[in-house]
Amino acid sequence: MTLQKKSWNEPAVRVNQLGFTVGQSKTFSSQLVKGEFEVVNVDTNETVYKGQTGPLTDDASAGIAVSRASLDALDQPGRYRIVMEGGIESETFAVSERPYQEIKRALLKNFYYMRCGMELTEEFAGPWKHGACHLAHGGVHGDTATKLPSAGGWHDAGDYGKYMVAAAKAVADLMLAFERYPAAFAEPTIIPESGNGIPDILNETRYELDWMLLNQREDGAVYHKLTTYGFPGLHVMPEDDLGTLVYSPVSFTAAGTFAASMAMASRIYAPFDASFARICQETAERSWQWLERAEGQELAGFKNPMDVTTGEYGDRTVVDEHYWAAAELYRLTGDAVYLTRAEQLAKSGSFPLCSLGWADVGGYGTVALLAALQQRGENAALLADLQEAWLLRADELLASSLSDGFGVALPSNRYVWGSNMTVMNDGMHLLIAADLTKDAGKREAYCTAAQYQWDYLLGNNVLGICYVTGFGSYSVMHPHHRPSVADGVPDPVPGIVAGGPNAGRQDTVAVAMLKELPPAACYIDHEDSYSTNENTIYWNSPAVYVAAALDIQHQA
Ligand code: G3I
Ligand code: 9MR
Ligand code: ZN
């Protein structure tokens, strides 16, 4: 078994291994050690800066004492290392004008590596090339004689399933990232469509949207997922996974998130492809009608049929999916019917209004309403309520971030399966709050806190690991990602965000290897640890948003 290369409970200096942008906030953490530190230029061996860390304070999530320090004064481009008492050193990090340009591109390029239904050629995939996969039609559960086209889209994760609610969060994050930070997506990601006049982030997202469209039934209902009956073995390449493909039954959450993300796509793609935008709008409206007819029935989240054991993506409440759909359709069309429904659903009090998860999608509805109400100058009272809710949550995240030893806003009870998604979602929340607030000081504080979430992901954490494959000097090597395990290439597919610490330890490796560890240390870089070390499209997507913002420093 692979053991953690670094120990969570030894004195150490932790830092964002990609480094920092000239002129922007720079912070690091030292665990079980405080006091004087030196910053050494690794190329000249010169000490360029000396400083003092803050006091050691107990960190509830990491279970040890941690101190924080600022490097804001370090603004000369270069490669550096922090050295503390006893020769304790950090990883090497850079200070440069655009340290995140490459990782941003890789986080987005990773979606290309997740593509299903086409060959990934060496030209675009390098050593991670593989044959076309999952080309067969899918049977419909309960009526397997009916076979529907199913090829295309992205694999969800380390497995090869394709799931609607997961897809919707991923495409939404990418479209929001493009809409807010178009300048960050000017360069190509080097994919087959590059150079066709459409930004590659939209080319990539379109690959998934086209697959999503296959899932809508004539009556507007939407299949929950397209998978084999069970997961294939871990050492199976996609093209060798020949299990029977089946569309699981339709679900309310699938139709709601489908309608919402198609309405969003209609708006985003309109300037590039008017006929596609029309298709997106028409399908969104058809699923909306189905949601309205289905409402009032017994509506719980999806449950796997007895004979299907792939990911369930169940849900406690489906009202937020309905809300998101109403909000996006209002934003797209301006039709008062949608606004009325969105307001009703928002006021039901049955879901969090600001969450950006795959199950709790209320935040996406709120983002859509905030923009639409502002733009159309309607319902000022609702607008004010939603703004207040968003900023209140941002203030909670800010406080939580400032009291954490590593600056991460996660409280100790939120180190759950896919915690790194929550970290990046929190980063997105803070950046959106920075756009909303009229208080310049707050704006600055939210942006700095977003940077802290990013620093945590890239190495400023109790394990000192960069959770993105292919980046940083000590990073994830063994993700629970079938192609990375099975392709014979030593390095994993680049640009993967690993799930991260999960105090729930929901796999046998985590149970055996992570006994009695504090929440933030419940992670193991082992290919069998799917509950801490898998990847998913919707853990990458909020990281693309944050990377884009910080790459171009949140410029307008
Ligand atoms: O939020 C709850 C919290 O309320 C609860 O108290 C706490 C205690 O367990 O856990 C939190 O819930 C966890 C939830 O993830 C958070 O999103 C659940 O325990 C945990 O089981 C659940 O894990 C999900 C996992 O599937 C198992 O269902 C992950 O979110 C989800 O990302 C993951 O998705 C899988 C797909 O099914 C298949 N493809 C791979 C993908 C990634 O692993
Ligand atoms: O590989 C699967 C992963 O994508 C899922 O997140 C995880 C939980 O649903 O399950 C993994 O599959 C494992 C299965 O649940 C149990 N047997 C071992 C499988 C990994 O090879
Ligand atoms: Zn495939």
mmCIF file with all atom_site columns, C-alpha atoms in Angstrom, residues 201-338:
data_model
loop_
_atom_site.group_PDB
_atom_site.id
_atom_site.type_symbol
_atom_site.label_atom_id
_atom_site.label_alt_id
_atom_site.label_comp_id
_atom_site.label_asym_id
_atom_site.label_entity_id
_atom_site.label_seq_id
_atom_site.pdbx_PDB_ins_code
_atom_site.Cartn_x
_atom_site.Cartn_y
_atom_site.Cartn_z
_atom_site.occupancy
_atom_site.B_iso_or_equiv
_atom_site.pdbx_formal_charge
_atom_site.auth_seq_id
_atom_site.auth_comp_id
_atom_site.auth_asym_id
_atom_site.auth_atom_id
_atom_site.pdbx_PDB_model_num
ATOM 1   C CA . ILE A 1 201 ? -14.311 26.255 -23.173 1.00 0.00 ? 201 ILE A CA 1
ATOM 2   C CA . LEU A 1 202 ? -17.563 26.415 -25.148 1.00 0.00 ? 202 LEU A CA 1
ATOM 3   C CA . ASN A 1 203 ? -16.379 23.781 -27.630 1.00 0.00 ? 203 ASN A CA 1
ATOM 4   C CA . GLU A 1 204 ? -15.656 21.477 -24.716 1.00 0.00 ? 204 GLU A CA 1
ATOM 5   C CA . THR A 1 205 ? -18.923 22.207 -22.925 1.00 0.00 ? 205 THR A CA 1
ATOM 6   C CA . ARG A 1 206 ? -20.842 21.666 -26.159 1.00 0.00 ? 206 ARG A CA 1
ATOM 7   C CA . TYR A 1 207 ? -19.527 18.090 -26.255 1.00 0.00 ? 207 TYR A CA 1
ATOM 8   C CA . GLU A 1 208 ? -21.392 17.427 -23.008 1.00 0.00 ? 208 GLU A CA 1
ATOM 9   C CA . LEU A 1 209 ? -24.481 19.455 -23.904 1.00 0.00 ? 209 LEU A CA 1
ATOM 10  C CA . ASP A 1 210 ? -24.947 17.416 -27.079 1.00 0.00 ? 210 ASP A CA 1
ATOM 11  C CA . TRP A 1 211 ? -24.917 14.251 -25.007 1.00 0.00 ? 211 TRP A CA 1
ATOM 12  C CA . MET A 1 212 ? -27.333 15.736 -22.485 1.00 0.00 ? 212 MET A CA 1
ATOM 13  C CA . LEU A 1 213 ? -29.820 16.396 -25.281 1.00 0.00 ? 213 LEU A CA 1
ATOM 14  C CA . LEU A 1 214 ? -29.962 12.650 -25.992 1.00 0.00 ? 214 LEU A CA 1
ATOM 15  C CA . ASN A 1 215 ? -31.447 12.109 -22.554 1.00 0.00 ? 215 ASN A CA 1
ATOM 16  C CA . GLN A 1 216 ? -34.671 14.027 -22.993 1.00 0.00 ? 216 GLN A CA 1
ATOM 17  C CA . ARG A 1 217 ? -37.828 12.068 -23.701 1.00 0.00 ? 217 ARG A CA 1
ATOM 18  C CA . GLU A 1 218 ? -40.455 13.361 -26.099 1.00 0.00 ? 218 GLU A CA 1
ATOM 19  C CA . ASP A 1 219 ? -42.662 14.388 -23.157 1.00 0.00 ? 219 ASP A CA 1
ATOM 20  C CA . GLY A 1 220 ? -39.900 16.477 -21.558 1.00 0.00 ? 220 GLY A CA 1
ATOM 21  C CA . ALA A 1 221 ? -38.893 13.965 -18.893 1.00 0.00 ? 221 ALA A CA 1
ATOM 22  C CA . VAL A 1 222 ? -35.150 13.269 -18.654 1.00 0.00 ? 222 VAL A CA 1
ATOM 23  C CA . TYR A 1 223 ? -33.349 10.017 -17.933 1.00 0.00 ? 223 TYR A CA 1
ATOM 24  C CA . HIS A 1 224 ? -31.366 10.142 -14.709 1.00 0.00 ? 224 HIS A CA 1
ATOM 25  C CA . LYS A 1 225 ? -28.261 8.417  -16.049 1.00 0.00 ? 225 LYS A CA 1
ATOM 26  C CA . LEU A 1 226 ? -26.703 6.193  -18.676 1.00 0.00 ? 226 LEU A CA 1
ATOM 27  C CA . THR A 1 227 ? -24.400 3.553  -17.228 1.00 0.00 ? 227 THR A CA 1
ATOM 28  C CA . THR A 1 228 ? -23.584 -0.127 -17.259 1.00 0.00 ? 228 THR A CA 1
ATOM 29  C CA . TYR A 1 229 ? -25.523 -2.129 -14.622 1.00 0.00 ? 229 TYR A CA 1
ATOM 30  C CA . GLY A 1 230 ? -22.529 -2.132 -12.281 1.00 0.00 ? 230 GLY A CA 1
ATOM 31  C CA . PHE A 1 231 ? -19.058 -0.548 -12.158 1.00 0.00 ? 231 PHE A CA 1
ATOM 32  C CA . PRO A 1 232 ? -16.389 -2.229 -14.302 1.00 0.00 ? 232 PRO A CA 1
ATOM 33  C CA . GLY A 1 233 ? -13.105 -3.298 -12.688 1.00 0.00 ? 233 GLY A CA 1
ATOM 34  C CA . LEU A 1 234 ? -10.559 -0.646 -11.891 1.00 0.00 ? 234 LEU A CA 1
ATOM 35  C CA . HIS A 1 235 ? -8.068  -1.861 -14.520 1.00 0.00 ? 235 HIS A CA 1
ATOM 36  C CA . VAL A 1 236 ? -10.433 -1.552 -17.459 1.00 0.00 ? 236 VAL A CA 1
ATOM 37  C CA . MET A 1 237 ? -9.739  1.039  -20.160 1.00 0.00 ? 237 MET A CA 1
ATOM 38  C CA . PRO A 1 238 ? -12.865 2.810  -21.470 1.00 0.00 ? 238 PRO A CA 1
ATOM 39  C CA . GLU A 1 239 ? -12.785 1.081  -24.862 1.00 0.00 ? 239 GLU A CA 1
ATOM 40  C CA . ASP A 1 240 ? -12.663 -2.309 -23.115 1.00 0.00 ? 240 ASP A CA 1
ATOM 41  C CA . ASP A 1 241 ? -15.698 -1.613 -20.961 1.00 0.00 ? 241 ASP A CA 1
ATOM 42  C CA . LEU A 1 242 ? -18.275 -3.464 -23.016 1.00 0.00 ? 242 LEU A CA 1
ATOM 43  C CA . GLY A 1 243 ? -20.972 -4.021 -20.396 1.00 0.00 ? 243 GLY A CA 1
ATOM 44  C CA . THR A 1 244 ? -24.572 -3.445 -21.484 1.00 0.00 ? 244 THR A CA 1
ATOM 45  C CA . LEU A 1 245 ? -25.524 0.224  -21.345 1.00 0.00 ? 245 LEU A CA 1
ATOM 46  C CA . VAL A 1 246 ? -28.842 1.154  -19.797 1.00 0.00 ? 246 VAL A CA 1
ATOM 47  C CA . TYR A 1 247 ? -30.742 4.390  -19.331 1.00 0.00 ? 247 TYR A CA 1
ATOM 48  C CA . SER A 1 248 ? -32.042 4.456  -15.774 1.00 0.00 ? 248 SER A CA 1
ATOM 49  C CA . PRO A 1 249 ? -35.581 5.807  -15.208 1.00 0.00 ? 249 PRO A CA 1
ATOM 50  C CA . VAL A 1 250 ? -36.348 9.497  -15.505 1.00 0.00 ? 250 VAL A CA 1
ATOM 51  C CA . SER A 1 251 ? -36.146 11.695 -12.428 1.00 0.00 ? 251 SER A CA 1
ATOM 52  C CA . PHE A 1 252 ? -37.326 15.112 -11.287 1.00 0.00 ? 252 PHE A CA 1
ATOM 53  C CA . THR A 1 253 ? -33.770 16.175 -10.443 1.00 0.00 ? 253 THR A CA 1
ATOM 54  C CA . ALA A 1 254 ? -32.578 15.199 -13.914 1.00 0.00 ? 254 ALA A CA 1
ATOM 55  C CA . ALA A 1 255 ? -35.379 17.155 -15.623 1.00 0.00 ? 255 ALA A CA 1
ATOM 56  C CA . GLY A 1 256 ? -34.899 20.183 -13.357 1.00 0.00 ? 256 GLY A CA 1
ATOM 57  C CA . THR A 1 257 ? -31.136 20.439 -13.796 1.00 0.00 ? 257 THR A CA 1
ATOM 58  C CA . PHE A 1 258 ? -31.477 19.650 -17.511 1.00 0.00 ? 258 PHE A CA 1
ATOM 59  C CA . ALA A 1 259 ? -34.014 22.454 -18.039 1.00 0.00 ? 259 ALA A CA 1
ATOM 60  C CA . ALA A 1 260 ? -31.865 24.865 -16.048 1.00 0.00 ? 260 ALA A CA 1
ATOM 61  C CA . SER A 1 261 ? -28.577 24.128 -17.752 1.00 0.00 ? 261 SER A CA 1
ATOM 62  C CA . MET A 1 262 ? -30.150 24.082 -21.230 1.00 0.00 ? 262 MET A CA 1
ATOM 63  C CA . ALA A 1 263 ? -31.715 27.483 -20.569 1.00 0.00 ? 263 ALA A CA 1
ATOM 64  C CA . MET A 1 264 ? -28.285 28.721 -19.496 1.00 0.00 ? 264 MET A CA 1
ATOM 65  C CA . ALA A 1 265 ? -26.717 27.207 -22.617 1.00 0.00 ? 265 ALA A CA 1
ATOM 66  C CA . SER A 1 266 ? -29.285 28.927 -24.809 1.00 0.00 ? 266 SER A CA 1
ATOM 67  C CA . ARG A 1 267 ? -28.170 32.290 -23.451 1.00 0.00 ? 267 ARG A CA 1
ATOM 68  C CA . ILE A 1 268 ? -24.430 31.559 -23.571 1.00 0.00 ? 268 ILE A CA 1
ATOM 69  C CA . TYR A 1 269 ? -24.346 30.015 -27.057 1.00 0.00 ? 269 TYR A CA 1
ATOM 70  C CA . ALA A 1 270 ? -26.713 32.500 -28.726 1.00 0.00 ? 270 ALA A CA 1
ATOM 71  C CA . PRO A 1 271 ? -23.926 34.766 -30.018 1.00 0.00 ? 271 PRO A CA 1
ATOM 72  C CA . PHE A 1 272 ? -22.049 31.775 -31.465 1.00 0.00 ? 272 PHE A CA 1
ATOM 73  C CA . ASP A 1 273 ? -24.716 29.433 -32.793 1.00 0.00 ? 273 ASP A CA 1
ATOM 74  C CA . ALA A 1 274 ? -28.275 30.707 -32.969 1.00 0.00 ? 274 ALA A CA 1
ATOM 75  C CA . SER A 1 275 ? -29.842 27.453 -34.099 1.00 0.00 ? 275 SER A CA 1
ATOM 76  C CA . PHE A 1 276 ? -28.227 25.520 -31.240 1.00 0.00 ? 276 PHE A CA 1
ATOM 77  C CA . ALA A 1 277 ? -29.438 28.209 -28.831 1.00 0.00 ? 277 ALA A CA 1
ATOM 78  C CA . ARG A 1 278 ? -32.986 27.696 -30.132 1.00 0.00 ? 278 ARG A CA 1
ATOM 79  C CA . ILE A 1 279 ? -32.759 23.939 -29.591 1.00 0.00 ? 279 ILE A CA 1
ATOM 80  C CA . CYS A 1 280 ? -31.528 24.507 -26.049 1.00 0.00 ? 280 CYS A CA 1
ATOM 81  C CA . GLN A 1 281 ? -34.397 26.874 -25.287 1.00 0.00 ? 281 GLN A CA 1
ATOM 82  C CA . GLU A 1 282 ? -37.021 24.599 -26.806 1.00 0.00 ? 282 GLU A CA 1
ATOM 83  C CA . THR A 1 283 ? -35.807 21.553 -24.873 1.00 0.00 ? 283 THR A CA 1
ATOM 84  C CA . ALA A 1 284 ? -35.516 23.561 -21.648 1.00 0.00 ? 284 ALA A CA 1
ATOM 85  C CA . GLU A 1 285 ? -39.115 24.713 -22.003 1.00 0.00 ? 285 GLU A CA 1
ATOM 86  C CA . ARG A 1 286 ? -40.323 21.188 -22.751 1.00 0.00 ? 286 ARG A CA 1
ATOM 87  C CA . SER A 1 287 ? -38.698 19.856 -19.582 1.00 0.00 ? 287 SER A CA 1
ATOM 88  C CA . TRP A 1 288 ? -40.089 22.809 -17.653 1.00 0.00 ? 288 TRP A CA 1
ATOM 89  C CA . GLN A 1 289 ? -43.601 21.842 -18.702 1.00 0.00 ? 289 GLN A CA 1
ATOM 90  C CA . TRP A 1 290 ? -42.929 18.310 -17.519 1.00 0.00 ? 290 TRP A CA 1
ATOM 91  C CA . LEU A 1 291 ? -41.674 19.608 -14.145 1.00 0.00 ? 291 LEU A CA 1
ATOM 92  C CA . GLU A 1 292 ? -44.824 21.644 -13.719 1.00 0.00 ? 292 GLU A CA 1
ATOM 93  C CA . ARG A 1 293 ? -46.990 18.615 -14.481 1.00 0.00 ? 293 ARG A CA 1
ATOM 94  C CA . ALA A 1 294 ? -44.949 16.361 -12.220 1.00 0.00 ? 294 ALA A CA 1
ATOM 95  C CA . GLU A 1 295 ? -44.978 18.733 -9.270  1.00 0.00 ? 295 GLU A CA 1
ATOM 96  C CA . GLY A 1 296 ? -47.240 17.738 -6.434  1.00 0.00 ? 296 GLY A CA 1
ATOM 97  C CA . GLN A 1 297 ? -46.622 14.040 -6.894  1.00 0.00 ? 297 GLN A CA 1
ATOM 98  C CA . GLU A 1 298 ? -44.500 12.272 -4.309  1.00 0.00 ? 298 GLU A CA 1
ATOM 99  C CA . LEU A 1 299 ? -41.189 13.806 -5.280  1.00 0.00 ? 299 LEU A CA 1
ATOM 100 C CA . ALA A 1 300 ? -38.101 12.482 -3.647  1.00 0.00 ? 300 ALA A CA 1
ATOM 101 C CA . GLY A 1 301 ? -34.675 12.147 -5.175  1.00 0.00 ? 301 GLY A CA 1
ATOM 102 C CA . PHE A 1 302 ? -33.805 9.319  -7.530  1.00 0.00 ? 302 PHE A CA 1
ATOM 103 C CA . LYS A 1 303 ? -33.359 5.749  -6.247  1.00 0.00 ? 303 LYS A CA 1
ATOM 104 C CA . ASN A 1 304 ? -31.373 3.123  -8.096  1.00 0.00 ? 304 ASN A CA 1
ATOM 105 C CA . PRO A 1 305 ? -33.461 0.294  -9.560  1.00 0.00 ? 305 PRO A CA 1
ATOM 106 C CA . MET A 1 306 ? -32.623 -3.035 -7.855  1.00 0.00 ? 306 MET A CA 1
ATOM 107 C CA . ASP A 1 307 ? -30.427 -4.237 -10.704 1.00 0.00 ? 307 ASP A CA 1
ATOM 108 C CA . VAL A 1 308 ? -28.440 -1.031 -11.207 1.00 0.00 ? 308 VAL A CA 1
ATOM 109 C CA . THR A 1 309 ? -25.549 -0.427 -8.775  1.00 0.00 ? 309 THR A CA 1
ATOM 110 C CA . THR A 1 310 ? -23.685 2.515  -10.306 1.00 0.00 ? 310 THR A CA 1
ATOM 111 C CA . GLY A 1 311 ? -23.726 5.983  -8.704  1.00 0.00 ? 311 GLY A CA 1
ATOM 112 C CA . GLU A 1 312 ? -27.145 6.949  -7.415  1.00 0.00 ? 312 GLU A CA 1
ATOM 113 C CA . TYR A 1 313 ? -27.003 10.718 -7.156  1.00 0.00 ? 313 TYR A CA 1
ATOM 114 C CA . GLY A 1 314 ? -30.020 10.722 -4.898  1.00 0.00 ? 314 GLY A CA 1
ATOM 115 C CA . ASP A 1 315 ? -31.371 13.845 -3.244  1.00 0.00 ? 315 ASP A CA 1
ATOM 116 C CA . ARG A 1 316 ? -33.202 14.941 -0.129  1.00 0.00 ? 316 ARG A CA 1
ATOM 117 C CA . THR A 1 317 ? -35.187 17.668 -1.827  1.00 0.00 ? 317 THR A CA 1
ATOM 118 C CA . VAL A 1 318 ? -36.053 18.445 -5.427  1.00 0.00 ? 318 VAL A CA 1
ATOM 119 C CA . VAL A 1 319 ? -37.479 21.944 -4.912  1.00 0.00 ? 319 VAL A CA 1
ATOM 120 C CA . ASP A 1 320 ? -34.078 23.549 -5.539  1.00 0.00 ? 320 ASP A CA 1
ATOM 121 C CA . GLU A 1 321 ? -33.841 21.892 -8.971  1.00 0.00 ? 321 GLU A CA 1
ATOM 122 C CA . HIS A 1 322 ? -37.264 23.303 -9.813  1.00 0.00 ? 322 HIS A CA 1
ATOM 123 C CA . TYR A 1 323 ? -36.159 26.737 -8.578  1.00 0.00 ? 323 TYR A CA 1
ATOM 124 C CA . TRP A 1 324 ? -32.968 26.693 -10.646 1.00 0.00 ? 324 TRP A CA 1
ATOM 125 C CA . ALA A 1 325 ? -34.969 25.847 -13.781 1.00 0.00 ? 325 ALA A CA 1
ATOM 126 C CA . ALA A 1 326 ? -37.479 28.638 -13.121 1.00 0.00 ? 326 ALA A CA 1
ATOM 127 C CA . ALA A 1 327 ? -34.701 31.139 -12.476 1.00 0.00 ? 327 ALA A CA 1
ATOM 128 C CA . GLU A 1 328 ? -32.734 30.291 -15.636 1.00 0.00 ? 328 GLU A CA 1
ATOM 129 C CA . LEU A 1 329 ? -35.840 30.376 -17.800 1.00 0.00 ? 329 LEU A CA 1
ATOM 130 C CA . TYR A 1 330 ? -36.720 33.758 -16.358 1.00 0.00 ? 330 TYR A CA 1
ATOM 131 C CA . ARG A 1 331 ? -33.199 34.985 -17.036 1.00 0.00 ? 331 ARG A CA 1
ATOM 132 C CA . LEU A 1 332 ? -33.420 33.707 -20.605 1.00 0.00 ? 332 LEU A CA 1
ATOM 133 C CA . THR A 1 333 ? -36.927 34.839 -21.527 1.00 0.00 ? 333 THR A CA 1
ATOM 134 C CA . GLY A 1 334 ? -37.954 37.521 -19.036 1.00 0.00 ? 334 GLY A CA 1
ATOM 135 C CA . ASP A 1 335 ? -41.333 35.780 -18.822 1.00 0.00 ? 335 ASP A CA 1
ATOM 136 C CA . ALA A 1 336 ? -43.159 36.739 -15.605 1.00 0.00 ? 336 ALA A CA 1
ATOM 137 C CA . VAL A 1 337 ? -44.520 33.213 -15.214 1.00 0.00 ? 337 VAL A CA 1
ATOM 138 C CA . TYR A 1 338 ? -41.041 31.928 -14.440 1.00 0.00 ? 338 TYR A CA 1
#
